[in-house]
Amino acid sequence: MPATGTDIRKLGPADAFAFRRLMLEGCRETPADVGMYEDEWSAGNPLELLFNRFSEEWSRQDQFVLGAFDAGDTLVATLVLSRSPLKMYRHTVWISGVYVDPGWRKRGVARHLLDAVLTEVAVLDGVEQVMLKVRSTNHRARQLYRAAGFRSVGMEPRALKFQGEHLHLEWMVLPLGRDG
């Protein structure tokens, strides 16, 4: 295991329950970062649907979920990579669903996941850039992405409304320096 004390691997159907548990925790702990409340995420992601997504949609080379597991094989962090099937969008992959259990924060787990996904992206044909959106007030996440080479390309103002407050999402891109 790396210095973070975690093992990184792609999730599969057998991980659906653990993924659901962690994402529901994220909705409870930081709904503004997940972008959904627990009841909304739960209703839209029953275990059977997640099992099917891991079996089909999230089992491709260019569309998957990475997980960080502790020494006891408990899922403590996630990151989702997705790619559009539409030809005009195939040059871009998207990172979303980044969540780290509060007990594992500030230990390099998110960076470890990000490095792992960028290694996977490096071998994908035709991918020219990686995109993501992050809450503008999530300074640690924004700093992590900038340190990895992402740059801001705009702000989506008032993208979310949480507890009566409007939150902005910063759009970030990592150009890969290759043309398809």
XYZ file of N, CA, C and O in Angstrom:
720
model
N 0.830 -1.191 0.000
C 0.000 0.000 0.000
C 0.872 1.252 0.000
O 1.899 1.273 0.650
N 0.439 2.292 -0.681
C 1.181 3.547 -0.714
C 1.189 4.249 0.650
O 0.535 3.819 1.586
N 1.880 5.361 0.719
C 2.023 6.107 1.965
C 0.683 6.540 2.553
O 0.575 6.764 3.746
N -0.340 6.659 1.734
C -1.647 7.088 2.237
C -2.300 6.006 3.079
O -3.275 6.270 3.759
N -1.799 4.781 3.035
C -2.411 3.680 3.762
C -3.617 3.110 3.056
O -4.429 2.425 3.663
N -3.737 3.398 1.770
C -4.879 2.896 1.012
C -4.407 2.144 -0.223
O -3.304 2.347 -0.710
N -5.280 1.306 -0.702
C -5.069 0.576 -1.943
C -6.103 1.084 -2.933
O -7.291 1.146 -2.613
N -5.675 1.458 -4.136
C -6.578 2.003 -5.153
C -6.904 0.914 -6.164
O -6.009 0.225 -6.656
N -8.201 0.780 -6.483
C -8.610 -0.157 -7.524
C -9.952 0.268 -8.105
O -10.697 1.035 -7.485
N -10.229 -0.248 -9.301
C -11.532 -0.003 -9.923
C -12.590 -0.811 -9.178
O -12.361 -1.965 -8.804
N -13.744 -0.180 -8.999
C -14.846 -0.861 -8.337
C -15.618 -1.702 -9.342
O -15.675 -1.382 -10.527
N -16.216 -2.751 -8.842
C -17.040 -3.636 -9.658
C -18.358 -3.910 -8.960
O -18.650 -3.336 -7.901
N -19.174 -4.790 -9.531
C -20.492 -5.074 -8.959
C -20.447 -5.474 -7.484
O -21.332 -5.101 -6.711
N -19.403 -6.186 -7.072
C -19.303 -6.619 -5.677
C -19.108 -5.440 -4.717
O -19.304 -5.580 -3.506
N -18.743 -4.277 -5.258
C -18.506 -3.094 -4.433
C -19.718 -2.160 -4.363
O -19.639 -1.092 -3.746
N -20.821 -2.537 -4.993
C -21.986 -1.646 -5.080
C -22.493 -1.230 -3.702
O -22.802 -0.056 -3.482
N -22.572 -2.161 -2.766
C -23.074 -1.831 -1.435
C -22.148 -0.840 -0.735
O -22.599 0.158 -0.165
N -20.844 -1.092 -0.779
C -19.872 -0.210 -0.132
C -19.887 1.183 -0.776
O -19.799 2.201 -0.078
N -19.999 1.230 -2.101
C -20.067 2.508 -2.803
C -21.308 3.286 -2.375
O -21.237 4.485 -2.075
N -22.433 2.605 -2.318
C -23.686 3.257 -1.925
C -23.575 3.786 -0.498
O -23.961 4.919 -0.210
N -23.009 2.988 0.399
C -22.844 3.407 1.786
C -21.989 4.675 1.876
O -22.348 5.628 2.554
N -20.865 4.699 1.155
C -19.962 5.847 1.220
C -20.599 7.090 0.601
O -20.467 8.193 1.141
N -21.286 6.936 -0.515
C -21.917 8.096 -1.142
C -23.060 8.654 -0.286
O -23.242 9.873 -0.203
N -23.810 7.790 0.374
C -24.854 8.269 1.280
C -24.227 9.009 2.453
O -24.752 10.025 2.914
N -23.084 8.510 2.936
C -22.347 9.225 3.981
C -21.947 10.614 3.477
O -22.078 11.603 4.188
N -21.469 10.682 2.234
C -21.091 11.960 1.650
C -22.258 12.921 1.569
O -22.104 14.119 1.821
N -23.424 12.405 1.223
C -24.625 13.248 1.159
C -24.998 13.775 2.537
O -25.492 14.901 2.657
N -24.766 12.977 3.576
C -25.041 13.432 4.944
C -23.985 14.431 5.421
O -24.302 15.438 6.031
N -22.718 14.123 5.148
C -21.606 14.934 5.663
C -21.424 16.249 4.897
O -21.210 17.283 5.515
N -21.436 16.176 3.575
C -21.155 17.361 2.743
C -22.063 17.373 1.516
O -21.607 17.241 0.385
N -23.368 17.552 1.717
C -24.289 17.522 0.573
C -23.968 18.575 -0.484
O -24.211 18.352 -1.666
N -23.388 19.691 -0.096
C -23.054 20.731 -1.077
C -21.952 20.267 -2.021
O -21.893 20.699 -3.166
N -21.073 19.378 -1.556
C -20.017 18.865 -2.429
C -20.532 17.736 -3.318
O -20.140 17.620 -4.465
N -21.393 16.901 -2.779
C -21.968 15.818 -3.578
C -22.999 16.374 -4.555
O -23.166 15.863 -5.653
N -23.672 17.443 -4.154
C -24.668 18.069 -5.022
C -26.055 17.473 -4.882
O -26.936 17.750 -5.690
N -26.227 16.646 -3.851
C -27.533 16.043 -3.597
C -27.685 15.784 -2.108
O -26.707 15.539 -1.411
N -28.928 15.804 -1.678
C -29.240 15.395 -0.324
C -29.334 13.869 -0.285
O -29.550 13.209 -1.303
N -29.204 13.319 0.913
C -29.190 11.873 1.085
C -30.431 11.197 0.504
O -30.326 10.190 -0.193
N -31.613 11.759 0.762
C -32.838 11.126 0.269
C -32.901 11.134 -1.253
O -33.359 10.170 -1.874
N -32.397 12.194 -1.886
C -32.397 12.279 -3.347
C -31.431 11.252 -3.950
O -31.761 10.559 -4.911
N -30.225 11.181 -3.387
C -29.230 10.233 -3.912
C -29.708 8.812 -3.708
O -29.606 7.971 -4.597
N -30.255 8.539 -2.540
C -30.731 7.192 -2.212
C -31.841 6.756 -3.162
O -31.818 5.641 -3.694
N -32.812 7.636 -3.411
C -33.936 7.300 -4.288
C -33.474 7.066 -5.724
O -34.006 6.191 -6.419
N -32.468 7.806 -6.169
C -31.998 7.675 -7.540
C -30.957 6.597 -7.748
O -30.555 6.330 -8.881
N -30.505 5.979 -6.666
C -29.428 4.991 -6.766
C -29.688 3.767 -5.895
O -28.906 3.460 -4.988
N -30.786 3.050 -6.180
C -31.010 1.813 -5.419
C -29.892 0.812 -5.721
O -29.223 0.894 -6.757
N -29.682 -0.105 -4.798
C -28.581 -1.062 -4.906
C -28.600 -1.828 -6.230
O -27.564 -2.009 -6.867
N -29.768 -2.246 -6.690
C -29.862 -2.999 -7.948
C -29.371 -2.166 -9.134
O -28.656 -2.665 -10.007
N -29.746 -0.889 -9.170
C -29.280 -0.010 -10.240
C -27.767 0.142 -10.194
O -27.094 0.092 -11.226
N -27.211 0.331 -9.006
C -25.752 0.463 -8.883
C -25.050 -0.811 -9.338
O -24.028 -0.760 -10.019
N -25.595 -1.955 -8.958
C -25.017 -3.233 -9.395
C -24.975 -3.286 -10.922
O -23.958 -3.647 -11.516
N -26.067 -2.887 -11.572
C -26.121 -2.886 -13.036
C -25.149 -1.879 -13.633
O -24.504 -2.154 -14.655
N -25.032 -0.707 -13.027
C -24.099 0.309 -13.541
C -22.659 -0.197 -13.459
O -21.870 0.020 -14.372
N -22.320 -0.848 -12.351
C -20.966 -1.405 -12.225
C -20.740 -2.545 -13.213
O -19.621 -2.747 -13.677
N -21.785 -3.265 -13.551
C -21.666 -4.386 -14.493
C -21.556 -3.926 -15.938
O -20.949 -4.601 -16.761
N -22.146 -2.784 -16.249
C -22.210 -2.321 -17.633
C -21.521 -0.967 -17.810
O -20.390 -0.881 -18.251
N -22.215 0.094 -17.442
C -21.759 1.462 -17.698
C -20.395 1.776 -17.083
O -19.560 2.421 -17.698
N -20.153 1.315 -15.861
C -18.904 1.639 -15.163
C -17.869 0.521 -15.263
O -16.970 0.431 -14.435
N -17.965 -0.287 -16.274
C -16.990 -1.384 -16.426
C -16.134 -1.211 -17.676
O -15.439 -2.119 -18.082
N -16.175 -0.019 -18.259
C -15.415 0.228 -19.485
C -14.057 0.845 -19.157
O -13.843 1.384 -18.071
N -13.167 0.799 -20.121
C -11.838 1.372 -19.940
C -11.905 2.880 -19.736
O -11.076 3.459 -19.042
N -12.921 3.519 -20.326
C -13.025 4.975 -20.250
C -14.191 5.466 -19.394
O -14.558 6.627 -19.437
N -14.747 4.579 -18.605
C -15.846 4.959 -17.725
C -15.891 3.986 -16.551
O -16.261 2.833 -16.714
N -15.497 4.474 -15.374
C -15.371 3.593 -14.222
C -15.348 4.404 -12.936
O -15.276 5.630 -12.949
N -15.386 3.681 -11.830
C -15.269 4.285 -10.509
C -14.015 3.720 -9.860
O -13.828 2.499 -9.811
N -13.151 4.607 -9.388
C -11.994 4.190 -8.604
C -12.341 4.304 -7.132
O -13.064 5.221 -6.723
N -11.803 3.375 -6.355
C -12.003 3.435 -4.918
C -10.692 3.308 -4.185
O -9.759 2.660 -4.667
N -10.626 3.938 -3.028
C -9.487 3.790 -2.123
C -9.971 2.946 -0.945
O -11.006 3.262 -0.330
N -9.231 1.899 -0.644
C -9.595 0.967 0.422
C -8.538 0.987 1.511
O -7.342 1.021 1.215
N -8.993 0.934 2.755
C -8.042 0.885 3.864
C -7.523 -0.547 4.038
O -7.902 -1.450 3.274
N -6.685 -0.765 5.024
C -6.071 -2.079 5.244
C -7.108 -3.161 5.528
O -6.873 -4.338 5.266
N -8.274 -2.771 6.057
C -9.344 -3.728 6.333
C -10.288 -3.911 5.163
O -11.348 -4.498 5.310
N -9.917 -3.385 3.990
C -10.700 -3.468 2.754
C -12.033 -2.719 2.841
O -13.018 -3.102 2.222
N -12.038 -1.629 3.612
C -13.204 -0.752 3.685
C -13.015 0.383 2.691
O -11.954 1.017 2.661
N -14.028 0.643 1.892
C -13.983 1.740 0.925
C -14.013 3.069 1.671
O -14.944 3.336 2.432
N -12.977 3.903 1.448
C -12.876 5.176 2.168
C -12.897 6.383 1.241
O -12.964 7.521 1.711
N -12.830 6.170 -0.069
C -12.851 7.300 -1.011
C -13.211 6.805 -2.401
O -12.960 5.647 -2.749
N -13.802 7.717 -3.188
C -14.194 7.372 -4.556
C -13.867 8.503 -5.523
O -13.707 9.655 -5.122
N -13.804 8.140 -6.788
C -13.652 9.089 -7.900
C -14.245 8.418 -9.122
O -13.943 7.257 -9.409
N -15.103 9.128 -9.840
C -15.766 8.600 -11.035
C -15.154 9.242 -12.278
O -14.962 10.456 -12.323
N -14.861 8.418 -13.283
C -14.418 8.914 -14.592
C -15.499 8.562 -15.600
O -15.978 7.422 -15.633
N -15.879 9.530 -16.424
C -16.881 9.252 -17.449
C -16.486 9.910 -18.761
O -15.711 10.859 -18.796
N -17.041 9.355 -19.832
C -16.766 9.839 -21.183
C -18.031 9.703 -22.007
O -18.692 8.665 -21.983
N -18.352 10.732 -22.740
C -19.557 10.720 -23.559
C -19.406 9.753 -24.729
O -18.332 9.652 -25.319
N -20.489 9.089 -25.113
C -20.445 8.248 -26.310
C -20.560 9.057 -27.605
O -20.336 8.539 -28.692
N -20.912 10.349 -27.490
C -21.101 11.195 -28.666
C -19.752 11.610 -29.257
O -18.856 12.065 -28.542
N -19.602 11.479 -30.555
C -18.324 11.714 -31.231
C -17.735 13.094 -30.965
O -16.526 13.231 -30.791
N -18.568 14.113 -30.936
C -18.064 15.474 -30.773
C -17.536 15.756 -29.365
O -16.870 16.765 -29.134
N -17.817 14.852 -28.416
C -17.393 15.039 -27.031
C -16.351 14.016 -26.574
O -15.901 14.073 -25.438
N -15.970 13.105 -27.449
C -15.092 11.992 -27.056
C -13.683 12.429 -26.665
O -12.946 11.666 -26.049
N -13.296 13.631 -27.027
C -11.950 14.103 -26.684
C -11.838 14.530 -25.217
O -10.751 14.837 -24.740
N -12.956 14.514 -24.502
C -12.992 14.962 -23.115
C -13.474 13.841 -22.203
O -14.444 13.157 -22.523
N -12.792 13.662 -21.083
C -13.294 12.805 -20.007
C -13.588 13.694 -18.812
O -13.000 14.771 -18.657
N -14.515 13.242 -17.980
C -14.973 14.021 -16.826
C -14.679 13.291 -15.530
O -14.923 12.089 -15.420
N -14.189 14.032 -14.566
C -14.038 13.521 -13.206
C -15.197 14.065 -12.380
O -15.517 15.253 -12.443
N -15.811 13.187 -11.609
C -16.890 13.583 -10.696
C -16.892 12.600 -9.534
O -16.076 11.686 -9.467
N -17.829 12.772 -8.635
C -18.004 11.815 -7.548
C -16.790 11.637 -6.660
O -16.575 10.554 -6.115
N -15.988 12.694 -6.509
C -14.825 12.596 -5.631
C -15.298 12.814 -4.201
O -15.830 13.874 -3.866
N -15.124 11.795 -3.381
C -15.499 11.895 -1.972
C -14.509 11.103 -1.146
O -14.180 9.963 -1.483
N -14.043 11.706 -0.060
C -13.132 11.048 0.874
C -13.782 11.059 2.252
O -14.213 12.107 2.734
N -13.846 9.902 2.873
C -14.362 9.772 4.227
C -13.654 10.787 5.122
O -12.432 10.947 5.038
N -14.387 11.505 5.994
C -13.757 12.534 6.825
C -12.546 12.045 7.623
O -11.591 12.783 7.810
N -12.559 10.801 8.062
C -11.435 10.258 8.819
C -10.185 10.031 7.985
O -9.103 9.784 8.540
N -10.319 10.126 6.678
C -9.186 9.888 5.770
C -8.739 11.148 5.047
O -7.839 11.104 4.204
N -9.326 12.271 5.371
C -8.951 13.526 4.715
C -7.591 14.020 5.216
O -7.150 13.658 6.300
N -6.951 14.828 4.396
C -5.637 15.416 4.696
C -4.548 14.350 4.828
O -3.560 14.542 5.520
N -4.737 13.211 4.139
C -3.747 12.129 4.174
C -3.276 11.748 2.774
O -2.642 10.725 2.590
N -3.648 12.559 1.781
C -3.194 12.309 0.422
C -4.035 11.328 -0.368
O -3.658 10.940 -1.472
N -5.174 10.936 0.168
C -6.009 9.940 -0.511
C -6.581 10.498 -1.812
O -6.540 9.826 -2.860
N -7.107 11.709 -1.779
C -7.666 12.306 -3.000
C -6.581 12.453 -4.060
O -6.825 12.184 -5.242
N -5.400 12.863 -3.668
C -4.292 12.997 -4.626
C -3.924 11.636 -5.215
O -3.644 11.512 -6.408
N -3.931 10.624 -4.374
C -3.626 9.262 -4.824
C -4.661 8.799 -5.856
O -4.299 8.221 -6.896
N -5.936 9.064 -5.591
C -6.994 8.728 -6.557
C -6.820 9.512 -7.847
O -6.951 8.951 -8.945
N -6.532 10.791 -7.733
C -6.360 11.635 -8.908
C -5.180 11.161 -9.752
O -5.292 11.046 -10.975
N -4.063 10.855 -9.121
C -2.902 10.336 -9.849
C -3.251 9.021 -10.559
O -2.861 8.805 -11.713
N -3.992 8.169 -9.870
C -4.363 6.875 -10.461
C -5.265 7.053 -11.674
O -5.083 6.390 -12.702
N -6.233 7.962 -11.584
C -7.137 8.145 -12.720
C -6.399 8.791 -13.887
O -6.630 8.440 -15.051
N -5.485 9.709 -13.604
C -4.734 10.348 -14.696
C -3.808 9.346 -15.380
O -3.579 9.438 -16.591
N -3.315 8.368 -14.654
C -2.530 7.289 -15.256
C -3.401 6.473 -16.208
O -2.976 6.115 -17.308
N -4.632 6.201 -15.793
C -5.580 5.469 -16.653
C -5.926 6.291 -17.893
O -5.992 5.764 -19.001
N -6.146 7.581 -17.719
C -6.524 8.467 -18.824
C -5.405 8.549 -19.860
O -5.665 8.644 -21.062
N -4.175 8.488 -19.405
C -3.014 8.639 -20.299
C -2.990 7.609 -21.427
O -2.406 7.864 -22.481
N -3.627 6.466 -21.249
C -3.604 5.422 -22.282
C -4.887 5.375 -23.114
O -5.016 4.515 -23.984
N -5.802 6.293 -22.872
C -7.056 6.303 -23.628
C -6.863 7.010 -24.968
O -6.378 8.142 -25.016
N -7.247 6.349 -26.032
C -7.149 6.934 -27.371
C -8.093 8.118 -27.520
O -9.257 8.064 -27.128
N -7.570 9.196 -28.105
C -8.387 10.341 -28.474
C -8.747 11.299 -27.363
O -9.436 12.281 -27.598
N -8.297 11.047 -26.147
C -8.620 11.952 -25.050
C -7.598 13.080 -25.032
O -6.401 12.856 -24.947
N -8.102 14.312 -25.110
C -7.251 15.494 -25.147
C -7.310 16.327 -23.880
O -6.434 17.157 -23.647
N -8.370 16.127 -23.076
C -8.494 16.932 -21.866
C -9.359 16.233 -20.826
O -10.185 15.392 -21.156
N -9.116 16.620 -19.573
C -9.899 16.132 -18.440
C -10.603 17.343 -17.842
O -9.982 18.374 -17.606
N -11.895 17.217 -17.602
C -12.700 18.311 -17.051
C -13.283 17.894 -15.706
O -13.485 16.709 -15.444
N -13.568 18.897 -14.886
C -14.272 18.668 -13.629
C -14.907 19.968 -13.177
O -14.587 21.037 -13.692
N -15.821 19.837 -12.226
C -16.430 20.995 -11.581
C -16.231 20.821 -10.081
O -16.340 19.713 -9.558
N -15.930 21.938 -9.404
C -15.713 21.903 -7.968
C -16.348 23.136 -7.340
O -16.338 24.215 -7.943
N -16.911 22.960 -6.154
C -17.518 24.093 -5.453
C -16.449 25.157 -5.227
O -15.352 24.877 -4.760
N -16.764 26.394 -5.554
C -15.765 27.470 -5.515
C -15.213 27.725 -4.123
O -14.103 28.245 -3.990
N -15.935 27.347 -3.079
C -15.449 27.550 -1.717
C -14.752 26.314 -1.141
O -14.338 26.319 0.013
N -14.592 25.280 -1.946
C -13.871 24.085 -1.498
C -12.386 24.288 -1.816
O -11.859 23.784 -2.800
N -11.733 25.053 -0.978
C -10.372 25.496 -1.245
C -9.363 24.342 -1.314
O -8.457 24.366 -2.153
N -9.513 23.347 -0.456
C -8.572 22.204 -0.490
C -8.668 21.457 -1.817
O -7.650 21.099 -2.412
N -9.882 21.216 -2.270
C -10.049 20.499 -3.539
C -9.512 21.331 -4.699
O -8.806 20.810 -5.571
N -9.820 22.611 -4.709
C -9.331 23.475 -5.783
C -7.806 23.502 -5.796
O -7.188 23.460 -6.858
N -7.184 23.554 -4.626
C -5.720 23.551 -4.524
C -5.159 22.228 -5.042
O -4.158 22.212 -5.764
N -5.784 21.128 -4.706
C -5.354 19.817 -5.184
C -5.383 19.771 -6.710
O -4.409 19.346 -7.346
N -6.478 20.230 -7.303
C -6.607 20.178 -8.757
C -5.602 21.098 -9.442
O -4.996 20.723 -10.446
N -5.405 22.277 -8.893
C -4.400 23.186 -9.469
C -3.006 22.569 -9.381
O -2.222 22.658 -10.327
N -2.678 21.940 -8.271
C -1.365 21.303 -8.104
C -1.159 20.175 -9.112
O -0.022 19.890 -9.505
N -2.256 19.559 -9.561
C -2.172 18.483 -10.551
C -2.146 19.013 -11.983
O -2.070 18.241 -12.928
N -2.223 20.354 -12.146
C -2.139 20.940 -13.477
C -3.449 21.442 -14.048
O -3.481 21.988 -15.157
N -4.541 21.270 -13.335
C -5.828 21.794 -13.809
C -5.808 23.315 -13.714
O -5.167 23.881 -12.843
N -6.542 23.940 -14.637
C -6.682 25.392 -14.579
C -8.153 25.743 -14.712
O -8.934 25.024 -15.331
N -8.501 26.859 -14.122
C -9.880 27.318 -14.143
C -10.238 27.823 -15.536
O -9.451 28.529 -16.167
N -11.423 27.451 -15.998
C -11.886 27.936 -17.299
C -13.226 28.660 -17.190
O -13.788 29.064 -18.198
N -13.702 28.815 -15.963
C -14.937 29.556 -15.795
C -15.657 29.205 -14.516
O -15.282 28.275 -13.805
N -16.685 29.965 -14.266
C -17.475 29.795 -13.060
C -18.934 29.637 -13.467
O -19.427 30.374 -14.318
N -19.586 28.678 -12.877
C -21.026 28.504 -13.051
C -21.687 29.148 -11.830
O -21.728 28.542 -10.751
N -22.139 30.382 -11.986
C -22.670 31.094 -10.824
C -23.998 30.496 -10.354
O -24.802 30.021 -11.156
N -24.169 30.516 -9.037
C -25.426 30.090 -8.430
C -25.858 28.702 -8.899
O -27.039 28.437 -9.089
N -24.906 27.823 -9.085
C -25.204 26.488 -9.606
C -26.010 25.646 -8.622
O -26.845 24.837 -9.028
N -25.752 25.838 -7.344
C -26.447 25.097 -6.299
C -27.025 26.082 -5.300
O -26.495 27.184 -5.115
N -28.091 25.662 -4.647
C -28.628 26.448 -3.549
C -28.718 25.517 -2.350
O -29.476 24.546 -2.351
N -27.898 25.809 -1.346
C -27.783 24.948 -0.173
C -28.032 25.773 1.080
O -27.344 26.761 1.315
N -29.024 25.371 1.852
C -29.396 26.054 3.088
C -29.592 27.554 2.863
O -29.113 28.386 3.621
N -30.254 27.880 1.753
C -30.580 29.262 1.432
C -29.462 30.061 0.803
O -29.642 31.220 0.456
N -28.297 29.452 0.633
C -27.137 30.145 0.068
C -26.820 29.611 -1.325
O -26.816 28.407 -1.548
N -26.566 30.534 -2.247
C -26.163 30.120 -3.594
C -24.686 29.757 -3.602
O -23.861 30.483 -3.046
N -24.368 28.650 -4.242
C -22.987 28.193 -4.354
C -22.586 28.172 -5.821
O -23.382 27.788 -6.690
N -21.374 28.560 -6.088
C -20.848 28.598 -7.453
C -19.970 27.369 -7.691
O -19.294 26.893 -6.782
N -19.983 26.891 -8.925
C -19.113 25.785 -9.312
C -18.050 26.298 -10.276
O -18.366 26.954 -11.268
N -16.812 25.987 -9.955
C -15.697 26.351 -10.823
C -15.443 25.196 -11.791
O -15.337 24.045 -11.372
N -15.378 25.507 -13.074
C -15.064 24.528 -14.101
C -13.557 24.541 -14.288
O -12.946 25.604 -14.430
N -12.952 23.352 -14.291
C -11.502 23.251 -14.438
C -11.165 22.248 -15.532
O -11.903 21.285 -15.764
N -10.035 22.486 -16.204
C -9.608 21.609 -17.287
C -8.126 21.297 -17.116
O -7.339 22.124 -16.660
N -7.781 20.077 -17.492
C -6.384 19.656 -17.575
C -6.129 19.258 -19.013
O -6.524 18.179 -19.463
N -5.490 20.148 -19.818
C -5.145 19.775 -21.184
C -4.048 18.711 -21.155
O -3.112 18.814 -20.360
N -4.169 17.714 -21.995
C -3.194 16.629 -21.987
C -2.076 16.821 -23.004
O -1.204 15.959 -23.124
N -2.122 17.921 -23.733
C -1.031 18.225 -24.644
C -0.945 17.323 -25.851
O 0.121 17.133 -26.419
N -2.070 16.750 -26.228
C -2.094 15.924 -27.438
C -3.379 16.193 -28.174
O -4.420 16.449 -27.576
N -3.308 16.140 -29.477
C -4.489 16.341 -30.302
C -4.915 14.998 -30.869
O -4.090 14.169 -31.209
N -6.249 14.809 -30.899
C -6.794 13.541 -31.388
C -6.752 13.527 -32.848
O -6.666 12.689 -33.618
